[in-house]
Amino acid sequence: MNQSDPTSESSVPPWHALSPEEALSALGASARGLTSEEAARRLERHGPNRLPPPPPRSPWTRLLVQFHNVLIYVLLAAGLVTSALGHWVDAGVIFGVVAINAVIGFLQEGKAERAMEAVRRMLSPQALVSRDHTRVTLPAEGLVPGDVVHLQSGDRVPADLRLVWIHGLRIDEAILTGESVPVEKAIGPVARDAVLGDRRSMAYSGTLVTSGQGSGVVAGTGRDTEIGRISDLLAKVEPLTTPLLRQLAGFGRWLSVAIVALATLAFGFGTLVRDYSATEMFLAAVGLTVAAIPEGLPAIITITLAIGVQRMSQRNAIVRRLPAVETLGSVTVICSDKTGTLTRNEMTVQSIVLAGGPVEVSGSGYEPRGGFTRGGVDLRPQEDADLGEVARAAMLCNDASVRETPSGWRLDGDPTEGALVVLGMKAGLQPQPLSEQLPRTDVIPFESEHRFMATLHHDHQGRAIVYVKGAPEVLLPRCKAVRMSGADVSLDVNAWMMRVESVAGSGQRTLAIATKRVRPEQTVITFDDVDDDLCLIGIVGIIDPPREEAIEAVGRCGAAGIRVKMITGDHAATARAVAQRVGLVEPTRACTGDELNRLDPIAFESTASAVNVFARVSPEHKLMLVTALQAQGEVVAMTGDGVNDAPALKRADVGIAMGVKGTEAAKEAAEMVLADDNFATIGQAVEEGRTVYDNIRKAILFILPTNGGEALTILAAILLGRVLPVTAAQILWVNMVTAVTLALSLAFEPPENDVMRRPPRAPDQPILTPFLWWRIGLVSAVMVSVTFGLFVFEREHGASIETARTVAVNTIVMLEVFYLFATRYLNRSALNRDGLLGSRYVLISIAAVVCFQLAFTYAPPMETFFQTRPIDGAAWIRIIALSSLVLFVVELEKLLVRRFRDRGRALDRKDGGPLP
């Protein structure tokens, strides 16, 4: 046969909409497979069946990129200035901070490359293929369009296949669609516009065969597969920077311009107005620049984030990228996958419809713990013949098993069958003893063509019985009776179909269970035996139940002003049912992927914001929804566990992957991994993120007034025509010593009491609000007044310039010590036991900085390095007494602000207006 290869044409047929014969013809193939020669020609044309690696970046390029940051430029400038002054130790510290930041960024680079590599690893390493009219096992990368691949239980599908023959084939496609249960495959064509989860005639690369057998012709390899398309989508997604980094970049640019402008103005004023020499003013401008640069700020921010990472790891949230910690604190919307995230990914029977009425089943997952109730009254299966019969049939007509392991109960087999085994165990039955009482004689396995399974059993008295389970629409027409109180009564098919629809309407998957007595001597079961005269026992409703802790976490997020949206590939009815159970706002409306496709861009953005449940969506839809929400100013966290979630995880402000059941592709694309797959952990992570942001603001609010006070002190000296109160080297000493002691202690501050009762901060809200700028200005004014005042006092009372400068340096440090207490709380009073003595880190840092300053003042080497002189006790009393003023000034300001706000709230309550 002369085989041709039309697959290189630009228009690819919708393989799922073609019949097997049409697909084979379009691919220039036959059911007997390709010849080796033809396969070699196609391999040369299409290339290996693997995903191409991304173009690599050299390590040097990745390293140099880490220095492309305004704050890093500021630090480098500070290091160069310090080097020019000859202070190599201080310069080494600054350059060390730069190097640490660069190493951290270097190690975090390449996330997208690793994500795509994780996707590539999901491709099957080998495949059973028909070549030269013989079945051979080949490396999967050698597959080409037109090859015929044979599948069996346990195989990972090696390429996108158009199925041509199946026998009970079921495939787990959760990594692509998010569906909770394996999909029953069929060979008939489906609609051209069918969504991915409804293309039952296809088997997709990377998915897992859970049961049955099948054969398919390769329709796509490598990048032309569905998983390859997702990989390409992932490569095109540009990850966003975090709000904190955006704000710090803007702040760094603004600060750089302001410092250069201020130093230039000071230089011009000093030389033109005060008649300083150019050399003197150059050194003064250098001192002013060094004073204004917050050298320790990037290091403090990095350390604060790292501490947040450590705290979150203790709460089962593993952060892969430091800034993601803070970003969590600003999240306004969480887009959550359903399966395995909000739900347990463990199918559970939750209802049974018997002739005597509906029965509720408690418990969830594969742990056989739970009971039965009807109308709130407990039922005992041993005393209810119909309930006991359903449980017995569910366990016998079954090929799955559940077992207890050290890490919990585990399923072997199909999830739906596992739910039925657990149902039987809740009823007090055990699989092994029951199978010995009623051993299986024969079976009709489940196949998608007939959509039921039947088993034949014989007891030890020689009686034979058939149990059947399957789709209600298939079994009900075959039933002539229904079991009621142990007796068979006439069955109304229409009435029972209405009951089935009622159960299905609540999002539960329905399964009918029936029975039939046959002759004792019968040992083989045929389709004729189950074609009619069945007796319906009951209908079971099965669902993947939501996690109890997820319900609580959704409520906690709501209280914190965070909206939760469900985005899943599962069916709309199932999504609505889970949404109602977890407590999503307005969950009754579920928008499907088909509906999203029909929306224009404006309507799409509106729907993305208004609707909380999205079902039957594709990876592109997830990505588009995240992007649409971000376009409206939302800070979006996206959770997921499948390959289909990876592009949206990468695009989101915070991608959160499941650590236990998540794919490697999802983990590599995410900033954070939940070690326990628990949605509730996200709420704890948000709390930690908000705390980290608070502590970063506190650190900035602590560091900037110090720099402002130092810069203003030098500027005041220039304006007044006096000698500089502190040198550039002394300024560097103060900044580095206090940064690694006092400022660092703020990174360990615990959460504020109201941290999870506040609404999320606006994404465009600056780190420093106008009020905080006022606070910085106020503190800077106090610091410059006290420092410059004491310097002038010492000089006017005969102290040498070295002694006066030593007093000035110690004054700056002690001002910071007292200001540290006030900074622990942004608005609350610190004049209490907890505020003054409640943090051991603050007390340790103060003790450390006091030791440093004593060495600075009295150690002989410091006299050489920093031109210091010993000072007497009277000077220390003046320093401590006047430095304490900053604490009382800030606390007085807090008191006035609190009273003003309380008065405003009282007026709002009186007038019926809104409370802020």
CSV table of N, CA and C in Angstrom, one decimal, residues 31-158:
chain,number,residue,atom,x,y,z
A,31,ALA,N,-5.6,0.6,9.8
A,31,ALA,CA,-5.7,0.0,11.1
A,31,ALA,C,-4.5,-1.0,11.4
A,32,ARG,N,-3.8,-1.4,10.4
A,32,ARG,CA,-2.6,-2.3,10.6
A,32,ARG,C,-1.3,-1.5,10.8
A,33,GLY,N,-1.4,-0.2,10.8
A,33,GLY,CA,-0.2,0.6,11.1
A,33,GLY,C,0.6,1.0,9.9
A,34,LEU,N,1.7,1.6,10.2
A,34,LEU,CA,2.6,2.1,9.1
A,34,LEU,C,3.8,1.1,8.9
A,35,THR,N,4.4,1.2,7.8
A,35,THR,CA,5.7,0.5,7.5
A,35,THR,C,6.8,1.3,8.2
A,36,SER,N,7.9,0.7,8.4
A,36,SER,CA,9.1,1.3,9.0
A,36,SER,C,9.6,2.4,8.1
A,37,GLU,N,9.6,2.2,6.8
A,37,GLU,CA,10.1,3.2,5.9
A,37,GLU,C,9.2,4.4,5.9
A,38,GLU,N,7.9,4.3,5.9
A,38,GLU,CA,7.0,5.4,5.9
A,38,GLU,C,7.1,6.1,7.2
A,39,ALA,N,7.2,5.4,8.3
A,39,ALA,CA,7.4,6.0,9.6
A,39,ALA,C,8.6,6.9,9.7
A,40,ALA,N,9.7,6.4,9.1
A,40,ALA,CA,11.0,7.1,9.0
A,40,ALA,C,10.8,8.4,8.3
A,41,ARG,N,10.1,8.4,7.1
A,41,ARG,CA,9.9,9.6,6.3
A,41,ARG,C,9.1,10.6,7.2
A,42,ARG,N,8.0,10.1,7.9
A,42,ARG,CA,7.2,11.1,8.6
A,42,ARG,C,8.0,11.6,9.8
A,43,LEU,N,8.8,10.8,10.4
A,43,LEU,CA,9.6,11.3,11.6
A,43,LEU,C,10.5,12.4,11.1
A,44,GLU,N,11.1,12.3,9.9
A,44,GLU,CA,12.0,13.3,9.4
A,44,GLU,C,11.2,14.6,9.2
A,45,ARG,N,9.9,14.5,8.7
A,45,ARG,CA,9.1,15.6,8.4
A,45,ARG,C,8.5,16.3,9.7
A,46,HIS,N,8.0,15.5,10.6
A,46,HIS,CA,7.4,16.0,11.8
A,46,HIS,C,8.3,16.2,13.0
A,47,GLY,N,9.4,15.5,13.0
A,47,GLY,CA,10.3,15.6,14.2
A,47,GLY,C,9.9,14.6,15.3
A,48,PRO,N,10.8,14.5,16.3
A,48,PRO,CA,10.5,13.5,17.4
A,48,PRO,C,9.2,13.9,18.1
A,49,ASN,N,8.6,13.0,18.8
A,49,ASN,CA,7.4,13.2,19.6
A,49,ASN,C,7.9,13.6,21.0
A,50,ARG,N,8.3,14.8,21.1
A,50,ARG,CA,8.7,15.4,22.3
A,50,ARG,C,8.6,16.9,22.2
A,51,LEU,N,8.5,17.6,23.4
A,51,LEU,CA,8.3,19.0,23.4
A,51,LEU,C,9.7,19.7,23.3
A,52,PRO,N,9.9,20.6,22.4
A,52,PRO,CA,11.2,21.2,22.3
A,52,PRO,C,11.5,22.0,23.5
A,53,PRO,N,12.8,22.0,23.9
A,53,PRO,CA,13.2,22.8,25.1
A,53,PRO,C,13.3,24.2,24.7
A,54,PRO,N,13.1,25.1,25.7
A,54,PRO,CA,13.1,26.5,25.4
A,54,PRO,C,14.6,27.0,25.1
A,55,PRO,N,14.8,28.0,24.4
A,55,PRO,CA,16.1,28.5,24.2
A,55,PRO,C,16.8,28.8,25.5
A,56,PRO,N,17.9,28.2,25.8
A,56,PRO,CA,18.5,28.4,27.1
A,56,PRO,C,19.2,29.8,27.2
A,57,ARG,N,19.2,30.3,28.4
A,57,ARG,CA,20.0,31.5,28.7
A,57,ARG,C,21.2,31.1,29.4
A,58,SER,N,22.3,31.7,29.1
A,58,SER,CA,23.6,31.4,29.8
A,58,SER,C,23.5,31.8,31.3
A,59,PRO,N,24.3,31.1,32.1
A,59,PRO,CA,24.3,31.4,33.5
A,59,PRO,C,24.8,32.9,33.7
A,60,TRP,N,25.7,33.4,32.9
A,60,TRP,CA,26.1,34.7,33.1
A,60,TRP,C,25.0,35.7,32.8
A,61,THR,N,24.2,35.4,31.7
A,61,THR,CA,23.1,36.3,31.4
A,61,THR,C,22.1,36.4,32.6
A,62,ARG,N,21.8,35.2,33.1
A,62,ARG,CA,20.9,35.1,34.2
A,62,ARG,C,21.4,35.9,35.4
A,63,LEU,N,22.7,35.8,35.7
A,63,LEU,CA,23.3,36.5,36.8
A,63,LEU,C,23.3,38.0,36.6
A,64,LEU,N,23.6,38.4,35.5
A,64,LEU,CA,23.7,39.9,35.2
A,64,LEU,C,22.3,40.5,35.3
A,65,VAL,N,21.3,39.8,34.9
A,65,VAL,CA,19.9,40.3,35.0
A,65,VAL,C,19.5,40.7,36.5
A,66,GLN,N,20.1,40.0,37.4
A,66,GLN,CA,19.8,40.2,38.8
A,66,GLN,C,20.2,41.6,39.3
A,67,PHE,N,21.1,42.2,38.6
A,67,PHE,CA,21.6,43.5,39.0
A,67,PHE,C,20.8,44.7,38.3
A,68,HIS,N,19.9,44.3,37.4
A,68,HIS,CA,19.1,45.3,36.7
A,68,HIS,C,17.9,45.7,37.6
A,69,ASN,N,18.2,46.6,38.6
A,69,ASN,CA,17.2,47.0,39.6
A,69,ASN,C,17.7,48.3,40.2
A,70,VAL,N,16.7,49.3,40.3
A,70,VAL,CA,17.1,50.6,40.7
A,70,VAL,C,17.7,50.6,42.1
A,71,LEU,N,17.1,49.8,43.0
A,71,LEU,CA,17.7,49.8,44.4
A,71,LEU,C,19.1,49.2,44.4
A,72,ILE,N,19.3,48.2,43.5
A,72,ILE,CA,20.6,47.6,43.4
A,72,ILE,C,21.6,48.7,42.9
A,73,TYR,N,21.2,49.5,41.9
A,73,TYR,CA,22.0,50.6,41.5
A,73,TYR,C,22.4,51.5,42.6
A,74,VAL,N,21.4,51.8,43.4
A,74,VAL,CA,21.6,52.7,44.6
A,74,VAL,C,22.6,52.1,45.5
A,75,LEU,N,22.5,50.8,45.8
A,75,LEU,CA,23.4,50.1,46.7
A,75,LEU,C,24.8,50.1,46.1
A,76,LEU,N,24.9,49.8,44.8
A,76,LEU,CA,26.2,49.8,44.1
A,76,LEU,C,26.9,51.2,44.2
A,77,ALA,N,26.0,52.3,44.0
A,77,ALA,CA,26.6,53.6,44.1
A,77,ALA,C,27.1,53.9,45.5
A,78,ALA,N,26.3,53.4,46.5
A,78,ALA,CA,26.7,53.6,47.9
A,78,ALA,C,28.0,52.9,48.2
A,79,GLY,N,28.2,51.7,47.6
A,79,GLY,CA,29.4,50.9,47.8
A,79,GLY,C,30.6,51.6,47.1
A,80,LEU,N,30.4,52.1,45.9
A,80,LEU,CA,31.4,52.8,45.2
A,80,LEU,C,31.9,54.1,46.0
A,81,VAL,N,30.9,54.8,46.5
A,81,VAL,CA,31.2,56.0,47.3
A,81,VAL,C,32.0,55.7,48.5
A,82,THR,N,31.5,54.6,49.2
A,82,THR,CA,32.2,54.2,50.4
A,82,THR,C,33.6,53.7,50.1
A,83,SER,N,33.8,53.0,49.0
A,83,SER,CA,35.1,52.6,48.5
A,83,SER,C,36.0,53.8,48.3
A,84,ALA,N,35.4,54.8,47.6
A,84,ALA,CA,36.2,56.0,47.3
A,84,ALA,C,36.6,56.7,48.6
A,85,LEU,N,35.9,56.6,49.7
A,85,LEU,CA,36.2,57.2,50.9
A,85,LEU,C,37.3,56.4,51.7
A,86,GLY,N,37.6,55.2,51.2
A,86,GLY,CA,38.6,54.3,51.8
A,86,GLY,C,38.1,53.4,52.9
A,87,HIS,N,36.8,53.3,53.1
A,87,HIS,CA,36.2,52.5,54.1
A,87,HIS,C,35.8,51.1,53.5
A,88,TRP,N,36.9,50.3,53.4
A,88,TRP,CA,36.7,49.0,52.7
A,88,TRP,C,35.8,48.0,53.4
A,89,VAL,N,35.8,48.1,54.8
A,89,VAL,CA,34.9,47.2,55.5
A,89,VAL,C,33.4,47.5,55.2
A,90,ASP,N,33.1,48.8,55.3
A,90,ASP,CA,31.7,49.1,55.0
A,90,ASP,C,31.3,48.8,53.5
A,91,ALA,N,32.3,49.1,52.6
A,91,ALA,CA,32.0,48.8,51.2
A,91,ALA,C,31.8,47.3,51.0
A,92,GLY,N,32.6,46.5,51.7
A,92,GLY,CA,32.4,45.1,51.6
A,92,GLY,C,31.1,44.6,52.1
A,93,VAL,N,30.6,45.2,53.2
A,93,VAL,CA,29.2,44.9,53.7
A,93,VAL,C,28.2,45.2,52.6
A,94,ILE,N,28.3,46.4,52.0
A,94,ILE,CA,27.3,46.8,51.0
A,94,ILE,C,27.3,45.9,49.8
A,95,PHE,N,28.5,45.6,49.3
A,95,PHE,CA,28.7,44.7,48.1
A,95,PHE,C,28.2,43.3,48.5
A,96,GLY,N,28.4,42.9,49.8
A,96,GLY,CA,27.9,41.6,50.2
A,96,GLY,C,26.4,41.5,50.1
A,97,VAL,N,25.7,42.6,50.5
A,97,VAL,CA,24.2,42.6,50.4
A,97,VAL,C,23.8,42.5,49.0
A,98,VAL,N,24.5,43.2,48.1
A,98,VAL,CA,24.2,43.1,46.6
A,98,VAL,C,24.4,41.7,46.1
A,99,ALA,N,25.4,41.0,46.6
A,99,ALA,CA,25.7,39.7,46.1
A,99,ALA,C,24.7,38.7,46.6
A,100,ILE,N,24.2,38.8,47.9
A,100,ILE,CA,23.2,37.9,48.4
A,100,ILE,C,21.9,38.0,47.6
A,101,ASN,N,21.5,39.3,47.3
A,101,ASN,CA,20.3,39.5,46.6
A,101,ASN,C,20.4,38.9,45.2
A,102,ALA,N,21.6,39.0,44.6
A,102,ALA,CA,21.8,38.5,43.2
A,102,ALA,C,21.8,36.9,43.2
A,103,VAL,N,22.3,36.3,44.2
A,103,VAL,CA,22.3,34.9,44.3
A,103,VAL,C,20.9,34.3,44.5
A,104,ILE,N,20.1,35.0,45.4
A,104,ILE,CA,18.8,34.6,45.6
A,104,ILE,C,18.0,34.6,44.3
A,105,GLY,N,18.1,35.8,43.6
A,105,GLY,CA,17.4,35.9,42.3
A,105,GLY,C,17.9,34.9,41.2
A,106,PHE,N,19.2,34.7,41.2
A,106,PHE,CA,19.8,33.7,40.3
A,106,PHE,C,19.2,32.3,40.5
A,107,LEU,N,19.1,31.9,41.7
A,107,LEU,CA,18.5,30.6,42.0
A,107,LEU,C,17.1,30.5,41.7
A,108,GLN,N,16.3,31.6,41.7
A,108,GLN,CA,14.9,31.6,41.4
A,108,GLN,C,14.6,31.7,39.9
A,109,GLU,N,15.6,32.1,39.1
A,109,GLU,CA,15.4,32.2,37.7
A,109,GLU,C,15.2,30.9,37.0
A,110,GLY,N,14.7,31.0,35.8
A,110,GLY,CA,14.4,29.7,35.0
A,110,GLY,C,13.2,29.0,35.4
A,111,LYS,N,12.3,29.6,36.1
A,111,LYS,CA,11.0,28.9,36.5
A,111,LYS,C,10.2,28.4,35.3
A,112,ALA,N,10.1,29.3,34.3
A,112,ALA,CA,9.3,28.9,33.2
A,112,ALA,C,10.0,27.7,32.5
A,113,GLU,N,11.3,27.7,32.4
A,113,GLU,CA,12.0,26.6,31.7
A,113,GLU,C,11.7,25.3,32.5
A,114,ARG,N,11.8,25.4,33.8
A,114,ARG,CA,11.5,24.2,34.6
A,114,ARG,C,10.1,23.7,34.5
A,115,ALA,N,9.2,24.7,34.4
A,115,ALA,CA,7.8,24.3,34.2
A,115,ALA,C,7.5,23.5,32.9
A,116,MET,N,8.1,24.0,31.8
A,116,MET,CA,8.0,23.3,30.6
A,116,MET,C,8.7,21.9,30.6
A,117,GLU,N,9.8,21.9,31.3
A,117,GLU,CA,10.5,20.6,31.4
A,117,GLU,C,9.6,19.6,32.2
A,118,ALA,N,8.9,20.1,33.2
A,118,ALA,CA,8.0,19.2,33.9
A,118,ALA,C,6.9,18.7,33.0
A,119,VAL,N,6.4,19.5,32.1
A,119,VAL,CA,5.4,19.0,31.2
A,119,VAL,C,6.0,18.0,30.2
A,120,ARG,N,7.2,18.2,29.8
A,120,ARG,CA,7.8,17.3,28.9
A,120,ARG,C,8.0,15.9,29.5
A,121,ARG,N,8.3,15.9,30.8
A,121,ARG,CA,8.5,14.6,31.5
A,121,ARG,C,7.3,13.8,31.6
A,122,MET,N,6.1,14.4,31.4
A,122,MET,CA,4.8,13.7,31.5
A,122,MET,C,4.6,12.8,30.3
A,123,LEU,N,5.3,13.0,29.2
A,123,LEU,CA,5.1,12.2,28.1
A,123,LEU,C,5.6,10.8,28.3
A,124,SER,N,4.8,9.8,27.8
A,124,SER,CA,5.1,8.4,28.0
A,124,SER,C,6.5,8.1,27.4
A,125,PRO,N,7.3,7.3,28.1
A,125,PRO,CA,8.7,7.0,27.6
A,125,PRO,C,8.6,5.9,26.5
A,126,GLN,N,7.6,5.1,26.4
A,126,GLN,CA,7.5,4.1,25.4
A,126,GLN,C,6.1,3.8,25.0
A,127,ALA,N,5.9,3.1,23.9
A,127,ALA,CA,4.5,2.8,23.4
A,127,ALA,C,4.5,1.5,22.6
A,128,LEU,N,3.4,0.8,22.7
A,128,LEU,CA,3.1,-0.4,21.9
A,128,LEU,C,2.5,0.0,20.6
A,129,VAL,N,3.2,-0.2,19.5
A,129,VAL,CA,2.8,0.3,18.2
A,129,VAL,C,2.8,-0.8,17.1
A,130,SER,N,1.9,-0.7,16.2
A,130,SER,CA,1.8,-1.6,15.0
A,130,SER,C,2.8,-1.0,13.9
A,131,ARG,N,3.8,-1.8,13.7
A,131,ARG,CA,4.8,-1.4,12.6
A,131,ARG,C,5.1,-2.6,11.8
A,132,ASP,N,5.0,-2.5,10.5
A,132,ASP,CA,5.2,-3.6,9.6
A,132,ASP,C,4.3,-4.8,9.9
A,133,HIS,N,3.1,-4.5,10.2
A,133,HIS,CA,2.1,-5.5,10.5
A,133,HIS,C,2.4,-6.3,11.8
A,134,THR,N,3.3,-5.8,12.7
A,134,THR,CA,3.6,-6.5,13.9
A,134,THR,C,3.6,-5.5,15.1
A,135,ARG,N,3.2,-5.9,16.2
A,135,ARG,CA,3.2,-5.1,17.4
A,135,ARG,C,4.6,-5.0,18.0
A,136,VAL,N,5.1,-3.8,18.1
A,136,VAL,CA,6.4,-3.7,18.7
A,136,VAL,C,6.4,-2.6,19.8
A,137,THR,N,7.3,-2.6,20.7
A,137,THR,CA,7.4,-1.6,21.7
A,137,THR,C,8.5,-0.6,21.3
A,138,LEU,N,8.2,0.7,21.2
A,138,LEU,CA,9.1,1.7,20.7
A,138,LEU,C,9.2,2.8,21.7
A,139,PRO,N,10.3,3.6,21.6
A,139,PRO,CA,10.4,4.8,22.4
A,139,PRO,C,9.3,5.8,21.9
A,140,ALA,N,8.6,6.4,22.8
A,140,ALA,CA,7.5,7.3,22.5
A,140,ALA,C,7.9,8.4,21.6
A,141,GLU,N,9.1,8.9,21.7
A,141,GLU,CA,9.5,10.0,20.9
A,141,GLU,C,9.7,9.6,19.4
A,142,GLY,N,9.6,8.3,19.0
A,142,GLY,CA,9.7,7.9,17.7
A,142,GLY,C,8.3,7.8,17.0
A,143,LEU,N,7.2,8.1,17.7
A,143,LEU,CA,5.9,8.0,17.1
A,143,LEU,C,5.7,9.2,16.1
A,144,VAL,N,4.9,8.8,15.1
A,144,VAL,CA,4.6,9.8,14.0
A,144,VAL,C,3.1,9.8,13.8
A,145,PRO,N,2.5,10.8,13.2
A,145,PRO,CA,1.1,10.8,12.8
A,145,PRO,C,0.8,9.6,11.8
A,146,GLY,N,-0.2,8.9,12.1
A,146,GLY,CA,-0.6,7.7,11.3
A,146,GLY,C,-0.2,6.4,12.0
A,147,ASP,N,0.7,6.4,13.0
A,147,ASP,CA,1.0,5.2,13.8
A,147,ASP,C,-0.2,4.8,14.5
A,148,VAL,N,-0.4,3.4,14.7
A,148,VAL,CA,-1.5,2.9,15.4
A,148,VAL,C,-0.9,2.4,16.8
A,149,VAL,N,-1.4,3.0,17.9
A,149,VAL,CA,-0.9,2.7,19.2
A,149,VAL,C,-1.9,1.9,20.0
A,150,HIS,N,-1.5,0.9,20.8
A,150,HIS,CA,-2.3,0.1,21.6
A,150,HIS,C,-2.2,0.4,23.0
A,151,LEU,N,-3.3,0.6,23.7
A,151,LEU,CA,-3.3,1.0,25.1
A,151,LEU,C,-3.9,-0.1,26.0
A,152,GLN,N,-3.4,-0.1,27.2
A,152,GLN,CA,-4.0,-1.0,28.2
A,152,GLN,C,-3.9,-0.4,29.6
A,153,SER,N,-4.6,-0.9,30.6
A,153,SER,CA,-4.7,-0.3,31.9
A,153,SER,C,-3.3,-0.1,32.4
A,154,GLY,N,-3.1,1.1,33.0
A,154,GLY,CA,-1.8,1.5,33.6
A,154,GLY,C,-0.9,2.3,32.6
A,155,ASP,N,-1.2,2.3,31.3
A,155,ASP,CA,-0.4,3.0,30.3
A,155,ASP,C,-0.6,4.5,30.4
A,156,ARG,N,0.4,5.3,30.1
A,156,ARG,CA,0.3,6.7,29.9
A,156,ARG,C,0.2,6.9,28.4
A,157,VAL,N,-0.8,7.6,28.0
A,157,VAL,CA,-1.0,7.8,26.6
A,157,VAL,C,0.2,8.6,26.0
A,158,PRO,N,0.8,8.1,24.9
A,158,PRO,CA,2.1,8.6,24.4
A,158,PRO,C,1.9,9.8,23.4
